[in-house]
PDB file of C-alpha atoms in Angstrom:
ATOM      1  CA  UNK L   1      57.756   6.032 -73.459  1.00 62.00           C
ATOM      2  CA  UNK L   2      59.731   4.107 -70.790  1.00 71.00           C
ATOM      3  CA  UNK L   3      60.648   5.951 -67.605  1.00 74.00           C
ATOM      4  CA  UNK L   4      63.976   7.744 -67.523  1.00 75.00           C
ATOM      5  CA  UNK L   5      66.797   6.053 -65.630  1.00 80.00           C
ATOM      6  CA  UNK L   6      67.380   7.310 -62.115  1.00 84.00           C
ATOM      7  CA  UNK L   7      69.995  10.068 -61.906  1.00 84.00           C
ATOM      8  CA  UNK L   8      70.615  10.030 -58.183  1.00 86.00           C
ATOM      9  CA  UNK L   9      72.491   7.147 -56.659  1.00 86.00           C
ATOM     10  CA  UNK L  10      73.947   6.983 -53.188  1.00 85.00           C
ATOM     11  CA  UNK L  11      77.519   7.074 -54.487  1.00 86.00           C
ATOM     12  CA  UNK L  12      76.750  10.052 -56.749  1.00 87.00           C
ATOM     13  CA  UNK L  13      75.121  11.995 -53.905  1.00 88.00           C
ATOM     14  CA  UNK L  14      78.079  11.190 -51.642  1.00 86.00           C
ATOM     15  CA  UNK L  15      80.465  12.643 -54.194  1.00 87.00           C
ATOM     16  CA  UNK L  16      78.338  15.775 -54.656  1.00 87.00           C
ATOM     17  CA  UNK L  17      78.052  16.241 -50.893  1.00 87.00           C
ATOM     18  CA  UNK L  18      81.834  15.969 -50.478  1.00 86.00           C
ATOM     19  CA  UNK L  19      82.706  18.119 -53.508  1.00 87.00           C
ATOM     20  CA  UNK L  20      85.725  20.268 -52.556  1.00 88.00           C
ATOM     21  CA  UNK L  21      85.079  23.953 -52.113  1.00 87.00           C
ATOM     22  CA  UNK L  22      81.296  23.771 -51.658  1.00 85.00           C
ATOM     23  CA  UNK L  23      80.051  25.335 -48.437  1.00 85.00           C
ATOM     24  CA  UNK L  24      78.415  22.862 -46.055  1.00 76.00           C
ATOM     25  CA  UNK L  25      74.791  23.861 -46.629  1.00 83.00           C
ATOM     26  CA  UNK L  26      74.708  24.278 -50.388  1.00 89.00           C
ATOM     27  CA  UNK L  27      74.995  20.930 -52.171  1.00 91.00           C
ATOM     28  CA  UNK L  28      71.419  19.779 -51.552  1.00 91.00           C
ATOM     29  CA  UNK L  29      69.673  22.919 -52.759  1.00 88.00           C
ATOM     30  CA  UNK L  30      71.963  23.218 -55.772  1.00 90.00           C
ATOM     31  CA  UNK L  31      71.081  19.620 -56.622  1.00 91.00           C
ATOM     32  CA  UNK L  32      67.334  20.241 -56.117  1.00 90.00           C
ATOM     33  CA  UNK L  33      67.368  23.238 -58.494  1.00 89.00           C
ATOM     34  CA  UNK L  34      69.325  21.183 -61.010  1.00 89.00           C
ATOM     35  CA  UNK L  35      66.748  18.381 -60.804  1.00 88.00           C
ATOM     36  CA  UNK L  36      63.852  20.794 -61.246  1.00 85.00           C
ATOM     37  CA  UNK L  37      65.596  22.423 -64.215  1.00 85.00           C
ATOM     38  CA  UNK L  38      66.093  18.991 -65.782  1.00 85.00           C
ATOM     39  CA  UNK L  39      62.386  18.202 -65.185  1.00 82.00           C
ATOM     40  CA  UNK L  40      63.189  15.322 -62.842  1.00 84.00           C
ATOM     41  CA  UNK L  41      60.822  16.140 -59.937  1.00 78.00           C
ATOM     42  CA  UNK L  42      60.431  12.509 -58.939  1.00 80.00           C
ATOM     43  CA  UNK L  43      64.004  12.534 -57.627  1.00 87.00           C
ATOM     44  CA  UNK L  44      63.744  15.571 -55.337  1.00 87.00           C
ATOM     45  CA  UNK L  45      62.126  13.463 -52.615  1.00 86.00           C
ATOM     46  CA  UNK L  46      65.065  11.053 -52.737  1.00 89.00           C
ATOM     47  CA  UNK L  47      67.458  13.974 -52.502  1.00 91.00           C
ATOM     48  CA  UNK L  48      65.744  15.385 -49.431  1.00 89.00           C
ATOM     49  CA  UNK L  49      65.629  11.948 -47.797  1.00 88.00           C
ATOM     50  CA  UNK L  50      69.336  11.477 -48.441  1.00 89.00           C
ATOM     51  CA  UNK L  51      70.194  14.883 -46.963  1.00 88.00           C
ATOM     52  CA  UNK L  52      68.139  14.153 -43.841  1.00 87.00           C
ATOM     53  CA  UNK L  53      69.556  10.636 -43.442  1.00 87.00           C
ATOM     54  CA  UNK L  54      73.239  11.395 -44.091  1.00 84.00           C
ATOM     55  CA  UNK L  55      73.532  14.999 -42.951  1.00 80.00           C
ATOM     56  CA  UNK L  56      74.366  18.075 -44.959  1.00 79.00           C
ATOM     57  CA  UNK L  57      78.115  18.270 -44.484  1.00 76.00           C
ATOM     58  CA  UNK L  58      80.841  16.076 -45.917  1.00 70.00           C
ATOM     59  CA  UNK L  59      81.892  15.006 -42.420  1.00 73.00           C
ATOM     60  CA  UNK L  60      78.347  14.100 -41.307  1.00 76.00           C
ATOM     61  CA  UNK L  61      77.682  10.388 -41.341  1.00 71.00           C
ATOM     62  CA  UNK L  62      74.324   9.831 -39.710  1.00 77.00           C
ATOM     63  CA  UNK L  63      70.732  10.995 -39.659  1.00 81.00           C
ATOM     64  CA  UNK L  64      69.948  14.489 -38.499  1.00 81.00           C
ATOM     65  CA  UNK L  65      68.612  14.488 -34.960  1.00 82.00           C
ATOM     66  CA  UNK L  66      67.641  18.134 -34.608  1.00 82.00           C
ATOM     67  CA  UNK L  67      64.115  18.816 -35.914  1.00 85.00           C
ATOM     68  CA  UNK L  68      64.920  22.503 -36.422  1.00 87.00           C
ATOM     69  CA  UNK L  69      67.837  21.586 -38.676  1.00 86.00           C
ATOM     70  CA  UNK L  70      65.586  19.256 -40.712  1.00 86.00           C
ATOM     71  CA  UNK L  71      63.057  22.033 -41.218  1.00 87.00           C
ATOM     72  CA  UNK L  72      65.867  24.409 -42.169  1.00 88.00           C
ATOM     73  CA  UNK L  73      67.062  21.989 -44.869  1.00 88.00           C
ATOM     74  CA  UNK L  74      63.530  21.731 -46.308  1.00 88.00           C
ATOM     75  CA  UNK L  75      63.091  25.512 -46.215  1.00 88.00           C
ATOM     76  CA  UNK L  76      66.410  26.091 -47.969  1.00 90.00           C
ATOM     77  CA  UNK L  77      65.378  23.698 -50.710  1.00 89.00           C
ATOM     78  CA  UNK L  78      62.027  25.462 -51.006  1.00 87.00           C
ATOM     79  CA  UNK L  79      63.658  28.883 -51.238  1.00 89.00           C
ATOM     80  CA  UNK L  80      66.124  27.711 -53.872  1.00 90.00           C
ATOM     81  CA  UNK L  81      63.331  26.187 -55.971  1.00 86.00           C
ATOM     82  CA  UNK L  82      61.220  29.341 -55.752  1.00 84.00           C
ATOM     83  CA  UNK L  83      64.136  31.624 -56.628  1.00 89.00           C
ATOM     84  CA  UNK L  84      65.091  29.438 -59.586  1.00 87.00           C
ATOM     85  CA  UNK L  85      61.775  30.300 -61.267  1.00 82.00           C
ATOM     86  CA  UNK L  86      63.204  33.702 -62.239  1.00 85.00           C
ATOM     87  CA  UNK L  87      66.049  32.037 -64.118  1.00 86.00           C
ATOM     88  CA  UNK L  88      64.635  28.791 -65.536  1.00 82.00           C
ATOM     89  CA  UNK L  89      60.910  29.450 -65.535  1.00 77.00           C
ATOM     90  CA  UNK L  90      58.264  27.367 -63.838  1.00 71.00           C
ATOM     91  CA  UNK L  91      59.654  23.837 -63.920  1.00 63.00           C
ATOM     92  CA  UNK L  92      57.575  20.684 -64.037  1.00 59.00           C
ATOM     93  CA  UNK L  93      58.467  20.043 -60.412  1.00 51.00           C
ATOM     94  CA  UNK L  94      55.720  22.445 -59.341  1.00 57.00           C
ATOM     95  CA  UNK L  95      53.134  20.797 -61.560  1.00 59.00           C
ATOM     96  CA  UNK L  96      53.907  17.092 -61.051  1.00 55.00           C
ATOM     97  CA  UNK L  97      50.726  15.445 -59.718  1.00 50.00           C
ATOM     98  CA  UNK L  98      52.481  12.689 -57.781  1.00 43.00           C
ATOM     99  CA  UNK L  99      55.027  14.796 -55.974  1.00 50.00           C
ATOM    100  CA  UNK L 100      53.746  15.342 -52.466  1.00 56.00           C
ATOM    101  CA  UNK L 101      57.154  16.676 -51.474  1.00 55.00           C
ATOM    102  CA  UNK L 102      56.369  19.991 -53.154  1.00 52.00           C
ATOM    103  CA  UNK L 103      53.406  20.444 -50.842  1.00 57.00           C
ATOM    104  CA  UNK L 104      55.602  19.702 -47.840  1.00 58.00           C
ATOM    105  CA  UNK L 105      58.316  22.084 -49.017  1.00 55.00           C
ATOM    106  CA  UNK L 106      55.872  24.925 -49.622  1.00 55.00           C
ATOM    107  CA  UNK L 107      53.887  24.687 -46.413  1.00 58.00           C
ATOM    108  CA  UNK L 108      54.723  27.270 -43.808  1.00 50.00           C
ATOM    109  CA  UNK L 109      54.610  24.716 -41.019  1.00 48.00           C
ATOM    110  CA  UNK L 110      56.902  22.073 -42.444  1.00 49.00           C
ATOM    111  CA  UNK L 111      56.633  18.743 -40.619  1.00 52.00           C
ATOM    112  CA  UNK L 112      59.579  16.649 -41.722  1.00 50.00           C
ATOM    113  CA  UNK L 113      58.141  13.458 -40.178  1.00 52.00           C
ATOM    114  CA  UNK L 114      55.370  13.298 -42.796  1.00 52.00           C
ATOM    115  CA  UNK L 115      57.682  13.258 -45.816  1.00 48.00           C
ATOM    116  CA  UNK L 116      56.738  10.429 -48.223  1.00 48.00           C
ATOM    117  CA  UNK L 117      60.344   9.637 -49.145  1.00 43.00           C
TER     118      UNK L 117
END
């Protein structure tokens, strides 16, 4: 079976990030839970990279400089993925053998510099 086409593009993520009415720090963890529910774990790393490179708010336009904020983004994504298990079950994202990002998201001492994105 050929690989599925990529869902996340830069223009799509820009539109999701700037969606009217969404609080500043919600779009990236909503998108990560959606990707895990759709069994598209290979795209969560791209999502995290995009959030760290472009910022989390619609007005942000550059990479995050604050290491604490980067860790907070990763922890929010982790928490959202863990909490989604109660609703959608254990998605493939937790079982995918090539997804090192899951390890990074679930470590207690998250080091954003080692992300393989």
